[in-house]
Coordinates of C-alpha atoms in Angstrom, one line a residue:
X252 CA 90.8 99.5 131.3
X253 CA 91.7 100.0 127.8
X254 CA 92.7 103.5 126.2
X255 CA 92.2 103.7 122.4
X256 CA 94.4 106.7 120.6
X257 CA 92.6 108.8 119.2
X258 CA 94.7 111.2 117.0
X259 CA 92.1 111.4 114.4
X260 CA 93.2 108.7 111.9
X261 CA 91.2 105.7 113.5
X262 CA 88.1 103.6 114.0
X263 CA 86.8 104.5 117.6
X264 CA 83.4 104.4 117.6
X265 CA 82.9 100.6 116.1
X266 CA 85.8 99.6 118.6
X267 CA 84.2 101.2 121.7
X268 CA 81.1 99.2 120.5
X269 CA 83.2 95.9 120.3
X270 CA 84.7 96.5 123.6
X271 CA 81.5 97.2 125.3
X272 CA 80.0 94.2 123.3
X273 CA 82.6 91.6 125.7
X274 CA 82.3 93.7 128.9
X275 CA 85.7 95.9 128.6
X276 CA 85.6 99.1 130.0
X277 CA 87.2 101.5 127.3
X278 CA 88.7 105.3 127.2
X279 CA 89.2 107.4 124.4
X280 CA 92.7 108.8 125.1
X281 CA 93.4 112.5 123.3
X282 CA 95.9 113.2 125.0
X283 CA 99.1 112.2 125.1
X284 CA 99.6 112.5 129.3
X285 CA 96.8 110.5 129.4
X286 CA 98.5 107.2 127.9
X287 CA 100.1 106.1 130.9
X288 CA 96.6 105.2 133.2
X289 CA 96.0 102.4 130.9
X290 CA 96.3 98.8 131.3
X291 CA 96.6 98.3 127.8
X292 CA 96.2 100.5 124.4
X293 CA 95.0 99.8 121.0
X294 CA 96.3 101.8 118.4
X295 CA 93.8 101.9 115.4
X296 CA 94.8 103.8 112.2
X297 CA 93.0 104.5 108.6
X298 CA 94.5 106.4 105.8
X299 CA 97.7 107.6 105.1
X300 CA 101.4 106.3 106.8
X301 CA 103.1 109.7 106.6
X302 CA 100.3 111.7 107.7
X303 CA 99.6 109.1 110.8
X304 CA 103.0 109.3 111.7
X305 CA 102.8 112.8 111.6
X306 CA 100.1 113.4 114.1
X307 CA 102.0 111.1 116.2
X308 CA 104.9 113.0 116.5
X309 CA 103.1 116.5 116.6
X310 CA 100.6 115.4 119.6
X311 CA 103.6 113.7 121.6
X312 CA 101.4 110.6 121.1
X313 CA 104.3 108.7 119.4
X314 CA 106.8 109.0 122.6
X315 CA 104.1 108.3 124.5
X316 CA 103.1 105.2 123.0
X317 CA 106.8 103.6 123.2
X318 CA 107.2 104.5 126.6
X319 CA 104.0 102.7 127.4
X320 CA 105.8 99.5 125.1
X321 CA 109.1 99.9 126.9
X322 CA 106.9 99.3 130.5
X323 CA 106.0 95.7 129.1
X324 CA 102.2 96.7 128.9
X325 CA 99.6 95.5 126.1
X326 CA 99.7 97.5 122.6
X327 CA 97.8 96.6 119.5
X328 CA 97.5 97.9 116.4
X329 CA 94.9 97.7 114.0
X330 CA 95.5 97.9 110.3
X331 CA 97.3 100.9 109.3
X332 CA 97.8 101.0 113.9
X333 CA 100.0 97.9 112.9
X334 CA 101.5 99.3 110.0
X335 CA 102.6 102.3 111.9
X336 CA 104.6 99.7 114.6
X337 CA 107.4 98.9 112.5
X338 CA 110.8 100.5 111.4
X339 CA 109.5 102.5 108.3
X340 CA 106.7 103.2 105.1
X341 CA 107.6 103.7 101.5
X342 CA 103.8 104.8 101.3
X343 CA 104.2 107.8 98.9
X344 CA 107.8 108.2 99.9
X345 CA 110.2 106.8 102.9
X346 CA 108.9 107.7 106.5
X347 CA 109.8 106.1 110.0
X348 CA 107.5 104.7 112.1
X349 CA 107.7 104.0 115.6
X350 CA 110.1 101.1 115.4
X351 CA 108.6 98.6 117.8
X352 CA 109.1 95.7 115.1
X353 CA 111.3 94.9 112.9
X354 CA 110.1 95.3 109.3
X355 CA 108.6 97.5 106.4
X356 CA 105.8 98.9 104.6
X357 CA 105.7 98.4 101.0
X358 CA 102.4 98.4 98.8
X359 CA 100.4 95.3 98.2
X360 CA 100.6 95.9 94.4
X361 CA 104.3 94.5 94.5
X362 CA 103.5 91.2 95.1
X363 CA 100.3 90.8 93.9
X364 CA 98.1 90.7 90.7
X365 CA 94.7 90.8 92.7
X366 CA 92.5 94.1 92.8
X367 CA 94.4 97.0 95.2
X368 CA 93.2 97.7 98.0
X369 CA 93.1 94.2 99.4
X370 CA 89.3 94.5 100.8
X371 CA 87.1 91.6 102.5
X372 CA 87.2 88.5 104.2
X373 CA 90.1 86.2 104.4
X374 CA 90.9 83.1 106.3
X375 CA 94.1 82.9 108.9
X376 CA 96.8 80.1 109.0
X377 CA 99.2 80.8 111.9
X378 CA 102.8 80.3 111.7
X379 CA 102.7 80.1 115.4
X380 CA 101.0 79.8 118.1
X381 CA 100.2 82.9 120.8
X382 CA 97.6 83.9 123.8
X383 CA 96.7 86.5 121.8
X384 CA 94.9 84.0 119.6
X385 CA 93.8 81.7 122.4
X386 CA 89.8 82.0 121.3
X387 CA 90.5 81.9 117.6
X388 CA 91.1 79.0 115.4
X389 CA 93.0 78.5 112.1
X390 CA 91.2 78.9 109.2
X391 CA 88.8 81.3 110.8
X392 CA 87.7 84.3 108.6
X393 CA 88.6 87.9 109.4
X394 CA 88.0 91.5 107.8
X395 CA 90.7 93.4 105.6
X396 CA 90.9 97.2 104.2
X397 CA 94.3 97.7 103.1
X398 CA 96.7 98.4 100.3
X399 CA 100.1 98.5 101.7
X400 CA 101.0 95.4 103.7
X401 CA 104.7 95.0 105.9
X402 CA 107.7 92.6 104.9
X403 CA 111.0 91.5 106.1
X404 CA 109.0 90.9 109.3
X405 CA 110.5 88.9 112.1
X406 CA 107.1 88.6 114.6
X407 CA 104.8 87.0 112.0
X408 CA 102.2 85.2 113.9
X409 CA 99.4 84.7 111.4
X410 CA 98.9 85.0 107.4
X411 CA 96.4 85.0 104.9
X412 CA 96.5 84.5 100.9
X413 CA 95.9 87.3 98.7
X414 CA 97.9 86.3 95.4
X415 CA 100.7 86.2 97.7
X416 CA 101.6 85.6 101.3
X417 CA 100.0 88.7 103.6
X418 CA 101.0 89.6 107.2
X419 CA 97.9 89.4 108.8
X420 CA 99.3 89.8 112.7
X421 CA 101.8 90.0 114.7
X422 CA 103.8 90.0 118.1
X423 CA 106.9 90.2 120.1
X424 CA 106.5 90.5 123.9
X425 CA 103.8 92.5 124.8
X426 CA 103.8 95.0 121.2
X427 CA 100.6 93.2 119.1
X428 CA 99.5 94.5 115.1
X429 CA 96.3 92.9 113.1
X430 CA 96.4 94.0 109.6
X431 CA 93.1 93.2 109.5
X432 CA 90.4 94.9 111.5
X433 CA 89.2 93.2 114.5
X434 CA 86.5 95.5 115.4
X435 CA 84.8 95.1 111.6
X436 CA 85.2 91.0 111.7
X437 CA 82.4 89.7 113.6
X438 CA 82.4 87.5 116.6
X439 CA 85.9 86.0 115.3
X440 CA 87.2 89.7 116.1
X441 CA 85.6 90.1 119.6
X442 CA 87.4 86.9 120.4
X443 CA 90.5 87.9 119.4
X444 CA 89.4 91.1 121.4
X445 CA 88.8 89.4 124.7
X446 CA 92.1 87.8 124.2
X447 CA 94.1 91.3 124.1
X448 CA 91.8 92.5 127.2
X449 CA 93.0 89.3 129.0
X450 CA 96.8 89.8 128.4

């Protein structure tokens, strides 16, 4: 089974739609307590770093998601889920995040010339290969909404090109992040779903 946080900055209705779509049994998880009967988690996340991160800390949520990490069990997360995985933000001022990854948050605008926020479709090219990915090839096009993208990352498993090089996903043991959003990218995305429901 797989629990999706809910903490009220995320996507859950189109991902328990994608889940459904390749036969996964999914929970909505509210509650903090609650984290632990999962198999695996997906952390989804839209909006605002500091303000995430805040819910996560206020709902317990953010303990409860590293000690699910710290058992060697499945975590992924989506888009500003991902962003939230690494040491710290300087979205609108400096914030911490959970520190599952090595890395930072810094805005898109930066490093690129191209219209902020990064939004559409984009192709992957993987620096390595993982079983995350097992059902999705290079080149292959996925979905993007963001405007702050993490650097000084040490788990880079695929990029894209948007003006300059993008993180589009990474891993290190069992802790997964997508910058761009699975559940909005099509059948490409519900492979690369079935791939984090077979870990």
């Amino acid at each position: 089974m797989t629990g999706i946080i809910d903490y009220g900055c995320g996507n859950i209705f189109s991902l328990i739609s994608s889940l459904n779509a390749i036969g996964e049994r999914a929970r909505v998880v509210t509650r903090a307590g609650d984290v632990s009967a999962c198999d695996r988690i997906i952390l989804p996340g839209v909006g605002a770093f500091k303000n995430a991160a805040d819910k996560l800390e206020n709902s317990g949520m953010a303990d409860a998601i590293k000690m699910f990490a710290k058992k060697g069990l499945p975590l992924l997360g989506i888009c500003l889920g991902m962003q939230l995985l690494f040491e710290k933000s300087f979205e609108y001022g400096e914030r911490s995040g959970l520190n599952l990854l090595e890395g930072q948050v810094k805005p898109l605008s930066e490093d690129t010339c191209l219209k902020i926020p990064h939004m559409g479709w984009n192709s992957l090219q993987f620096i390595r290969k993982d079983k995350l990915f097992r059902y999705v090839g290079e080149g292959e096009y996925v979905y993007f909404v963001h405007s702050f993208h993490a650097k000084n990352c040490k788990s880079v498993i695929a990029t894209c090109e948007y003006g300059t090089t993008v993180c589009s996903a990474v891993g290190r043991d069992n802790v997964y992040g997508t910058q761009f959003h699975p559940e909005k990218s099509g059948d490409v995305g519900l492979r690369l779903l079935k791939g984090f429901t077979e870990l």
